[in-house]
Coordinates of C-alpha atoms and ligand atoms in Angstrom, one line a residue:
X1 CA -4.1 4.4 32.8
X2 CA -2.4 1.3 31.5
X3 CA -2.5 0.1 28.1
X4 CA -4.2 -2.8 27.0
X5 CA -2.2 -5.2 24.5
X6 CA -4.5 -7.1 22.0
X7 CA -3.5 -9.7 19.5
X8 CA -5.6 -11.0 16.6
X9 CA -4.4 -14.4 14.4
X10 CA -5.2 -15.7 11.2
X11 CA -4.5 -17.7 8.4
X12 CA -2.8 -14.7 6.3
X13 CA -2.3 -11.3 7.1
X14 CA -2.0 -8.8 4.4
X15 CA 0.0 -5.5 5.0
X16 CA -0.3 -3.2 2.2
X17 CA 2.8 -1.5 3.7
X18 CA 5.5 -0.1 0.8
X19 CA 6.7 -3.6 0.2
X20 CA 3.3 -5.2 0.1
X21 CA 4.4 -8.1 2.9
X22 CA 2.2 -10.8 3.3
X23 CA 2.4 -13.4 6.5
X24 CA 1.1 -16.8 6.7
X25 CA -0.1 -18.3 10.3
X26 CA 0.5 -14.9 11.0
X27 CA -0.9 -12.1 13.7
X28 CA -1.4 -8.1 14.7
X29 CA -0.5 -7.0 17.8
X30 CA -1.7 -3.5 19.2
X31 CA -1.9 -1.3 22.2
X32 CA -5.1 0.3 22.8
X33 CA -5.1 2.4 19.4
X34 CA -1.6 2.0 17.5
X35 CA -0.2 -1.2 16.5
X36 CA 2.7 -2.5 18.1
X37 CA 3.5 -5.7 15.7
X38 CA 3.0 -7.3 12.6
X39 CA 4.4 -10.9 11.5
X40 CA 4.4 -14.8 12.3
X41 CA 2.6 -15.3 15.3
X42 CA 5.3 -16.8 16.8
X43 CA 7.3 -13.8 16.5
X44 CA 4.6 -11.1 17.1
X45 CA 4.5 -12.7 20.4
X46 CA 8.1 -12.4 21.4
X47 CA 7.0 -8.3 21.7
X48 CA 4.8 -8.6 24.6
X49 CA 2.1 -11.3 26.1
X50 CA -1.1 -10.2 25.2
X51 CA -4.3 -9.2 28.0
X52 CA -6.8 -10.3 24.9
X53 CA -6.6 -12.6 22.1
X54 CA -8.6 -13.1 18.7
X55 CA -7.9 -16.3 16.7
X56 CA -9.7 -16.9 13.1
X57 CA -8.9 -19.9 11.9
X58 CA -8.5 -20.0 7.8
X59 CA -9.4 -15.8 8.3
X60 CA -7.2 -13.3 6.8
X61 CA -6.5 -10.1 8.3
X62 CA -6.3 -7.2 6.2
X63 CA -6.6 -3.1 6.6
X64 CA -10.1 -1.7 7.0
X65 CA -11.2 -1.0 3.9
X66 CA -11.3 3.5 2.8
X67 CA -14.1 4.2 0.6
X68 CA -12.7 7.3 -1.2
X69 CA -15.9 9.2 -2.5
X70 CA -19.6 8.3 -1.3
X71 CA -22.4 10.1 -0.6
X72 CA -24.5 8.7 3.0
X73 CA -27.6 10.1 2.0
X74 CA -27.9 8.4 -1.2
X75 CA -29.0 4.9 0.8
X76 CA -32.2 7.0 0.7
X77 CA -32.6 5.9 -3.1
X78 CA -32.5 2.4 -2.2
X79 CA -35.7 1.2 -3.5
X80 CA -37.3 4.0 -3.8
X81 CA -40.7 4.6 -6.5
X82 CA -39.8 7.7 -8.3
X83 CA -42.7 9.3 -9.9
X84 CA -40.7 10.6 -12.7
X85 CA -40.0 10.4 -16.7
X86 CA -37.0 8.7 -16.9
X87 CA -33.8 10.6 -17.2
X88 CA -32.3 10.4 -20.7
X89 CA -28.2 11.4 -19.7
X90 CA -26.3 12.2 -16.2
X91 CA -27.3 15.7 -15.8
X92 CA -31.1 14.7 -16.0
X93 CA -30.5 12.4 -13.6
X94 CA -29.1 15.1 -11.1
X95 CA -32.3 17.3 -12.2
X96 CA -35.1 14.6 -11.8
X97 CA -33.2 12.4 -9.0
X98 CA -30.8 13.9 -6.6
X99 CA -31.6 17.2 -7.0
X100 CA -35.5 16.7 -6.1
X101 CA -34.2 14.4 -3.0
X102 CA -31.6 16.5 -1.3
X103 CA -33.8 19.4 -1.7
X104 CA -36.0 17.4 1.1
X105 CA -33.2 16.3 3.7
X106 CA -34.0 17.5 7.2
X107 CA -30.7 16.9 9.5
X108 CA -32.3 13.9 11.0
X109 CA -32.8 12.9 7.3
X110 CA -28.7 13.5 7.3
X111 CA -28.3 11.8 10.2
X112 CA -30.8 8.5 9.8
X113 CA -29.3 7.9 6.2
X114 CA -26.1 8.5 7.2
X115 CA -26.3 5.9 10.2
X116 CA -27.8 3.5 8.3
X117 CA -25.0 3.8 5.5
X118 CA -22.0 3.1 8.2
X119 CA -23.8 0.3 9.7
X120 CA -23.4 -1.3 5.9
X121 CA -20.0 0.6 5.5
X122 CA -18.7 -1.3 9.5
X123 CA -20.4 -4.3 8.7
X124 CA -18.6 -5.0 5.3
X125 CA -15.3 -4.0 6.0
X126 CA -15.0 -0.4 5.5
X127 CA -13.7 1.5 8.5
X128 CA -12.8 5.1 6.7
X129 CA -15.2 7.1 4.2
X130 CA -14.8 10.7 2.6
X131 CA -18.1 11.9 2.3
X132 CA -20.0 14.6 0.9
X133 CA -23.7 15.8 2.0
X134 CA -25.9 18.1 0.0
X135 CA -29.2 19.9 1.3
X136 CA -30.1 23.1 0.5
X137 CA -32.7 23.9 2.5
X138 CA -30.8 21.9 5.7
X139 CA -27.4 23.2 5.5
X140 CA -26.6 24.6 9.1
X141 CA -25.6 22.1 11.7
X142 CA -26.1 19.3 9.2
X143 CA -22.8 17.7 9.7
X144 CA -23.2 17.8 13.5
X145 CA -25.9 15.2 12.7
X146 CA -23.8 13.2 10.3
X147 CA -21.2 13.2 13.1
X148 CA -23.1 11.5 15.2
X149 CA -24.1 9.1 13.0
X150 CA -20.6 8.0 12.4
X151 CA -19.6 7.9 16.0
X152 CA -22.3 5.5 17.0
X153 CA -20.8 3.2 14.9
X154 CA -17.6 3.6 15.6
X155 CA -15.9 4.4 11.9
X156 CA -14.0 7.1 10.7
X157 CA -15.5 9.8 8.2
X158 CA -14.3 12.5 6.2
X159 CA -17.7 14.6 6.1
X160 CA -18.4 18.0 4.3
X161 CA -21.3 19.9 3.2
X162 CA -21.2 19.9 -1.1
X163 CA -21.4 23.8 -1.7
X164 CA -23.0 24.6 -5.0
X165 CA -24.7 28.0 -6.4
X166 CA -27.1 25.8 -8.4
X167 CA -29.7 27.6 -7.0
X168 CA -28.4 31.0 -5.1
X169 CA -24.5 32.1 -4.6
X170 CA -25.3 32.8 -1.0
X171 CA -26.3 28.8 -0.7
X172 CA -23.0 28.4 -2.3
X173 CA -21.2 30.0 0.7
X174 CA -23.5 29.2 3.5
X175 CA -22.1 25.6 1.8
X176 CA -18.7 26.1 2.7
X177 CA -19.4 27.7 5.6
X178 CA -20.7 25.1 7.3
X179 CA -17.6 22.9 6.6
X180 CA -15.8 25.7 8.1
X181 CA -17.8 25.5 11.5
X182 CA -17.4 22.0 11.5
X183 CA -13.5 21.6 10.6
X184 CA -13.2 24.7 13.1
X185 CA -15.2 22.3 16.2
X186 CA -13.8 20.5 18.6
X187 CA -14.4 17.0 19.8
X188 CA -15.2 15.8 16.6
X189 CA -14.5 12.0 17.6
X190 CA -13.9 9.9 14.2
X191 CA -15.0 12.2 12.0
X192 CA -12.9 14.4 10.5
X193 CA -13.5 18.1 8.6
X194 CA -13.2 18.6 4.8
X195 CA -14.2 21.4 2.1
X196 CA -16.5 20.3 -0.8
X197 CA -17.9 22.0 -4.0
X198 CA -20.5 19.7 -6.1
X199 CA -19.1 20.4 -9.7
X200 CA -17.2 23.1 -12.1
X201 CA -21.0 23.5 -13.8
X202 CA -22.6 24.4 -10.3
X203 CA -19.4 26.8 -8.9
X204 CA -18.5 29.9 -9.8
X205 CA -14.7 30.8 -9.4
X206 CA -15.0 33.1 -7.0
X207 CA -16.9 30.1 -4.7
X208 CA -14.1 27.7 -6.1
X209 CA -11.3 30.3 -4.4
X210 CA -13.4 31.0 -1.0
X211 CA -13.4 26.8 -0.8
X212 CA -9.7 26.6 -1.5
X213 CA -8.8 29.2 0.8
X214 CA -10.6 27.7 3.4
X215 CA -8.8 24.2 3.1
X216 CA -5.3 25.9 3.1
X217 CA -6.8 27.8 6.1
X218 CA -7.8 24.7 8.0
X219 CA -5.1 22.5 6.3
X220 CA -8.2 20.5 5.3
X221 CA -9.1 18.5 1.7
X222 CA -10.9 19.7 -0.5
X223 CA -12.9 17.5 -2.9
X224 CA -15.3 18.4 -6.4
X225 CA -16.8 16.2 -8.5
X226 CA -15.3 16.8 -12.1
X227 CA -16.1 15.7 -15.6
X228 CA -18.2 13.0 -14.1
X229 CA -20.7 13.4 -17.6
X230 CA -19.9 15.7 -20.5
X231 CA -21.8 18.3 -19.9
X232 CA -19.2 19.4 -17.3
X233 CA -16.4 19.5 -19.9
X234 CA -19.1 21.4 -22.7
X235 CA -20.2 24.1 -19.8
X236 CA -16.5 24.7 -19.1
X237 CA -15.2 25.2 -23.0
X238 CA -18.6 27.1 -24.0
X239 CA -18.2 29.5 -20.9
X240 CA -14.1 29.2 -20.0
X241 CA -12.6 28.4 -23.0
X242 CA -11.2 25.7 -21.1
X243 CA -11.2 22.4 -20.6
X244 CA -12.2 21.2 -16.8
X245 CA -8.8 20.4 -15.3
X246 CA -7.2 23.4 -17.0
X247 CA -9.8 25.7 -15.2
X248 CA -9.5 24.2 -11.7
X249 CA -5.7 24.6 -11.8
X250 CA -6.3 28.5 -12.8
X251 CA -8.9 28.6 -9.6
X252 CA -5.9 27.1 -7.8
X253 CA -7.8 23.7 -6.6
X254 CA -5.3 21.4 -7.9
X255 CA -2.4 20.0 -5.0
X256 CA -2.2 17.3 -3.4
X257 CA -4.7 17.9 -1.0
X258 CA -7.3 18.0 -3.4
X259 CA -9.4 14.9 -4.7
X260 CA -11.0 15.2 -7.8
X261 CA -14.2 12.5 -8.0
X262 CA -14.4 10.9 -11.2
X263 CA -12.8 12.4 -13.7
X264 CA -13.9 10.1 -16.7
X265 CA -14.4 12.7 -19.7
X266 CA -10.6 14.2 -19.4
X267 CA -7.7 14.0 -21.7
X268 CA -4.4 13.3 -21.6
X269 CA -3.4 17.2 -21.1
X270 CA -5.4 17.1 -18.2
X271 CA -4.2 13.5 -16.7
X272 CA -0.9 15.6 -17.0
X273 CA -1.9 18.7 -14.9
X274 CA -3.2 16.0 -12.2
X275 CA 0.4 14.5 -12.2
X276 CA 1.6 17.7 -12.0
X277 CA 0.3 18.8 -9.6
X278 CA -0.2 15.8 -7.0
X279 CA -3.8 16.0 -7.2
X280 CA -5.8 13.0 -6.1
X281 CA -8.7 11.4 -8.1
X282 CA -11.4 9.3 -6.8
X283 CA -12.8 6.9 -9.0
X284 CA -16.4 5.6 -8.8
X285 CA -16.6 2.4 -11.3
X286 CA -20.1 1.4 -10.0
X287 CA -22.1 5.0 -10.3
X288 CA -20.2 5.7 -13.7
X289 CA -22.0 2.2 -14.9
X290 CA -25.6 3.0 -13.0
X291 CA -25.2 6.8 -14.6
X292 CA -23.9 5.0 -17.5
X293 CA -21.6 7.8 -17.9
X294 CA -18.6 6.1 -19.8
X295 CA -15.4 4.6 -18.3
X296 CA -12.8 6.4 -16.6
X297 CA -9.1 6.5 -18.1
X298 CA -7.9 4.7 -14.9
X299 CA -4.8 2.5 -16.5
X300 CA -3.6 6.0 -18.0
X301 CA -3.9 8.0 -14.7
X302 CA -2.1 4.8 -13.2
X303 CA 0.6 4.5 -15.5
X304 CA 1.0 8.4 -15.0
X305 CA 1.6 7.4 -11.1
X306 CA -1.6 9.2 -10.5
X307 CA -3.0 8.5 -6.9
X308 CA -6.8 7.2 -7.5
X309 CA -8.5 6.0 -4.4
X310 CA -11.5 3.6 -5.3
X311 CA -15.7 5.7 -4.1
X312 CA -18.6 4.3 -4.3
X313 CA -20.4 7.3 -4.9
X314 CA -23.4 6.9 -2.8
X315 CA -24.1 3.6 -4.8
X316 CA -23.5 -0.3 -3.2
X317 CA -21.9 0.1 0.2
X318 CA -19.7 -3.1 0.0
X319 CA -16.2 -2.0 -0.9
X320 CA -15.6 -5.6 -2.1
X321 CA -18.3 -5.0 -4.8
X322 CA -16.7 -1.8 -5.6
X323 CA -13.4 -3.3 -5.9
X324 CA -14.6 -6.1 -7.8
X325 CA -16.4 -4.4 -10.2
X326 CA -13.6 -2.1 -11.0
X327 CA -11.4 -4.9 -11.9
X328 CA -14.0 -6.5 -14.1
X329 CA -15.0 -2.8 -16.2
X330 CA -11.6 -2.0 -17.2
X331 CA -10.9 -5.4 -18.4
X332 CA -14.1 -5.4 -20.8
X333 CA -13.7 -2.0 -21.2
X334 CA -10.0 -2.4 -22.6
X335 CA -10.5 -6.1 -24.0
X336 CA -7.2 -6.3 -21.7
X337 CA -7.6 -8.9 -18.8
X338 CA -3.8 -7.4 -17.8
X339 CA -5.4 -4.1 -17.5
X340 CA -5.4 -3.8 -13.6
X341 CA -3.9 -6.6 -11.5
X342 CA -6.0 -7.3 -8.3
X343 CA -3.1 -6.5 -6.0
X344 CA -3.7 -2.7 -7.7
X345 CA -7.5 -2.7 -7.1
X346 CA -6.9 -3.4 -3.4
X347 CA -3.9 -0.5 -3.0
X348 CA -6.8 1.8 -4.6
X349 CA -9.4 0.6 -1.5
X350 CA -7.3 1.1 1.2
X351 CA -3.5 3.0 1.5
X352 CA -4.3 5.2 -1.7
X353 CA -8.0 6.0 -0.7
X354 CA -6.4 6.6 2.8
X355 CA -3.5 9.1 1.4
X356 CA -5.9 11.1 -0.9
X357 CA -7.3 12.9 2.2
X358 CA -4.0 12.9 4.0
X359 CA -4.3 10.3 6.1
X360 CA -1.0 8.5 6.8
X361 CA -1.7 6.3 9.6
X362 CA -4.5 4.2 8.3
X363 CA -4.7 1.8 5.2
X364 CA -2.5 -0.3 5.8
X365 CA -1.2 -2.6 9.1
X366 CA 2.4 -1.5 9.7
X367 CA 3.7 -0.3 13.5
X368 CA 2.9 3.1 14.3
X369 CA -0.2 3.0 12.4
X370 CA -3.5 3.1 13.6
X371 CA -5.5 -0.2 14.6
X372 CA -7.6 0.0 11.8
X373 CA -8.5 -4.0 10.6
X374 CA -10.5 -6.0 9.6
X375 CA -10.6 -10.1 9.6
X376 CA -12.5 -12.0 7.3
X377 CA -13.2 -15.6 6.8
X378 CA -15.3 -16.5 3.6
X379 CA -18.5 -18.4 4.6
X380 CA -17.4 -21.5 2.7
X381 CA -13.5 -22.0 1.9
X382 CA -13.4 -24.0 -1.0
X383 CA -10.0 -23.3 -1.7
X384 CA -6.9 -22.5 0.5
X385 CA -6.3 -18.8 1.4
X386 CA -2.7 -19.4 0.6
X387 CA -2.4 -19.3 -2.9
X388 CA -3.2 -16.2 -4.8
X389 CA -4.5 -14.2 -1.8
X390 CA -4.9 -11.0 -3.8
X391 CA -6.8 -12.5 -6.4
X392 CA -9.1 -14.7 -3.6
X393 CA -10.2 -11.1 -2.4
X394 CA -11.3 -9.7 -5.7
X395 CA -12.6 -12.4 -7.3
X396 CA -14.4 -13.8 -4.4
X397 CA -14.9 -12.0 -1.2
X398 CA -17.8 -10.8 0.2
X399 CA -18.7 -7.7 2.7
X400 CA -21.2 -10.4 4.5
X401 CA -17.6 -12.3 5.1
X402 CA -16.4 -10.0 7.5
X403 CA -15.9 -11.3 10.9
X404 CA -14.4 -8.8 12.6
X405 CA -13.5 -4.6 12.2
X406 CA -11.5 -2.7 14.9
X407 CA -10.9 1.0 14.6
X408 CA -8.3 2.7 16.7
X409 CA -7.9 -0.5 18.3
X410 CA -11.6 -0.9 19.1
X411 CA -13.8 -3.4 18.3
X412 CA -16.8 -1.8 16.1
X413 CA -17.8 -5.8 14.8
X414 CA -17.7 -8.8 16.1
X415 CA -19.5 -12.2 14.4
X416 CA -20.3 -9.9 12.0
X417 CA -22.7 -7.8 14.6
X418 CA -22.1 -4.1 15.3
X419 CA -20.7 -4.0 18.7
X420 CA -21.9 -0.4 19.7
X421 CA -25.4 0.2 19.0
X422 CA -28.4 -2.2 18.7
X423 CA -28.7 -3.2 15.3
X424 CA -32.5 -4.1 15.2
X425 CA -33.4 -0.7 17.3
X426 CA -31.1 1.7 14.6
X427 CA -32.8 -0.3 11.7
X428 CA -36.3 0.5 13.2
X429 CA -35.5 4.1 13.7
X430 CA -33.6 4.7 10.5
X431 CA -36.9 3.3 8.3
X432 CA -39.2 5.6 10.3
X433 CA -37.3 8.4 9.1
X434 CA -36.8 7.4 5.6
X435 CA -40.2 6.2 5.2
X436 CA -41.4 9.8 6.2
X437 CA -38.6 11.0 4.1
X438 CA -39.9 8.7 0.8
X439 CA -43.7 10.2 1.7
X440 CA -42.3 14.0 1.4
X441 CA -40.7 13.2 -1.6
X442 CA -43.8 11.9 -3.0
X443 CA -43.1 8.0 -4.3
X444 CA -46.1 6.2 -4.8
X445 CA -46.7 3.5 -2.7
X446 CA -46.7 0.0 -4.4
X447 CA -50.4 -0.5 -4.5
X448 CA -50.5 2.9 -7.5
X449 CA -47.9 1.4 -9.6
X450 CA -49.1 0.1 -12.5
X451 CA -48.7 -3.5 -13.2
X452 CA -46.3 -3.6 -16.2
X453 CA -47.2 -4.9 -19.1
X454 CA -45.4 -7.7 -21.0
X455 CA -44.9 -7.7 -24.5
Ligands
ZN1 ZN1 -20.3 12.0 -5.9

């Protein structure tokens, strides 16, 4: 079969390669999956003429965004009328909130959510995703469904079941089982295998060790939430005598192929032990504000040379938000507006995100790596591209402003349309589900609320 050269140009391409190189009037060049050339235009095509050709004028190219933490299923939330006193602090919210709704999840539930959450995730910009699926009464065969989801749109996904004993220890290993089924099939397309326990408080030891045997098994990640509210750090000291971090290194989780989600309530002993140990940390600046569970100690983890990729925790699916809003919390957060330079925000969205779970030939646009891109032209240019192009993408980019995403070379959107499905007929099919979904859960339609009453 012969290989098919395409090159895409634009106004600026960005790199993110070890030396951060950044082209004007520049252009990519790739062959079928793996990118053959990066540069001037001129000089990209001195490596080959190309069979197809993409030019965006005043676009930037850039590396498909990697969304470090999320959850798909939590699109399900997205409006929803929960019938329930409001929770008071972060582990109410799990008990009245996601608790209540995975506890419903059917695997087509797993499987319209999460379809509907990579159509937002393809159409914004993001082609890679670590994610983590919980459903306790729909845990065999539940990442099959998930799979599919993610191959109809063409992205890549890191998908795992989120074992927890919350409500039996068998749940907790049928939990990890099912990761192991699915790292252990074959044909997996772009999604990839993972191991996932939901939190210290919900894990016993023994279910921590069975997880990380399993990843060293199947050379797979393994991910936990940690600290994400304090009562994470009070259950470990009341029934450890240890503080979070300090009891997942003696479990053996910590390494560098572990990726510890949020992290805010930690101290510096512990930021340590991450360093330590190469472990990975993915940090969720949106949910920590919704949860309004404080602010993660990202310039320290930083400073440590701590790799942080940037989640959005089941939240807002634009990775532009994301990264815009964690360059605007740290700055109020730290009265510092040095705190985190923008440059830093977008390394945390794309080559760190991609290196947490191992993978080396994505996040950034450097020969040999995957053709994993993105272009995107903002819907009015009201200043050039060329002067602070870093700080242009933080401060004002949109995931509506993306033009184009190819993944291994493919084009998953084009004009801002997914290329392989039918938009209109997924969106029909994914709010059947959900509405079903909403009715089992028991929301009350808009007609029962009561009108509120102003003061
Ligand atoms: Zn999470």
């Amino acid at each position: 079969m012969s290989s098919e050269r395409t090159v895409v140009k634009a106004k600026i391409v960005i790199t993110m390669d070890s030396s951060q190189r950044v082209y004007k009037d520049g252009a990519v060049m790739f062959e079928d999956s793996v990118i053959t050339a990066v540069g001037r235009y001129d000089e990209v095509l001195k490596s080959g003429k190309p069979d197809i050709s993409y030019e965006i004028n005043d676009g930037v190219i850039m590396p498909g965004l990697v969304c470090a933490h999320t959850h798909l299923y939590g699109i399900a939330l997205r409006g929803a009328i929960l019938n329930i006193t409001p929770p008071s602090d972060f582990l109410q919210i799990l008990q009245r909130v996601w608790w209540p709704l995975d506890e419903k999840l059917t695997n087509e539930d797993a499987y319209a959510t999460a379809l509907a959450a990579c159509m937002e995730f393809a159409l914004s910009g993001t082609t890679t995703f670590a994610d983590t699926y919980s459903a306790p009464n729909g845990i065999e065969g539940s990442l099959d469904a998930i799979a599919r989801a993610v191959n109809e749109i063409g992205i890549r996904g890191v998908i795992s079941f989120e074992a927890t004993e919350r409500r039996s220890e068998e749940e907790g290993r049928r939990g990890v089982e099912e990761n192991i089924r699915f790292l252990k099939k074959q044909d997996k397309g772009r999604a990839f295998g993972m191991i996932s326990l939901h939190a210290s408080f919900t894990v016993t030891d023994d279910l921590i060790r069975r997880g990380v045997e399993a990843a060293e098994k199947y050379n797979a990640p393994i991910t936990i939430h940690v600290s994400e509210g304090p009562n994470d750090l009070y259950h470990n000291m009341e029934r450890y005598g240890k503080r979070t971090v300090e009891r997942l290194k003696e479990t053996g989780l910590l390494s560098n192929k572990a990726v510890l989600a949020h992290c805010v309530h930690l101290n510096y002993d512990e930021l340590q032990i991450l360093k330590q140990t190469g472990t990975n940390v993915a940090h969720n600046p949106m949910s920590n504000m919704l949860n309004a569970v404080g602010v993660q100690p990202l310039p320290e983890m930083l400073k440590l040379g701590i790799n942080v990729g940037l989640g959005n925790d089941g939240y807002v699916f634009d990775m532009f938000e994301n990264m815009r809003s964690c360059f605007l919390l740290h700055r109020v957060a730290r009265r510092d507006p040095n705190v985190i330079p923008p440059q830093r925000v977008l390394n945390m969205a794309t080559v760190d995100a991609a290196r947490a779970y191992g993978l080396y030939d994505i996040g950034s646009i450097e020969v040999g790596k995957k053709a994993d891109l993105i272009v995107v032209r903002p819907s009015v240019l009201a200043t050039p591209l060329t002067g602070s192009i870093y700080g242009y993408i933080i401060n004002a980019l949109r995931g509506e402003d993306v033009k184009m995403v190819f993944v291994d070379g493919e084009l998953v959107v084009k004009d801002h349309r997914l290329t392989k499905i039918n938009h209109e007929e997924a969106e029909r099919k994914v709010l059947g589900i959900i509405e079903d979904l909403w009715e089992r859960l028991g929301t009350a339609p808009p007609e029962a609320v009561e009108p509120l009453k102003l003061l």
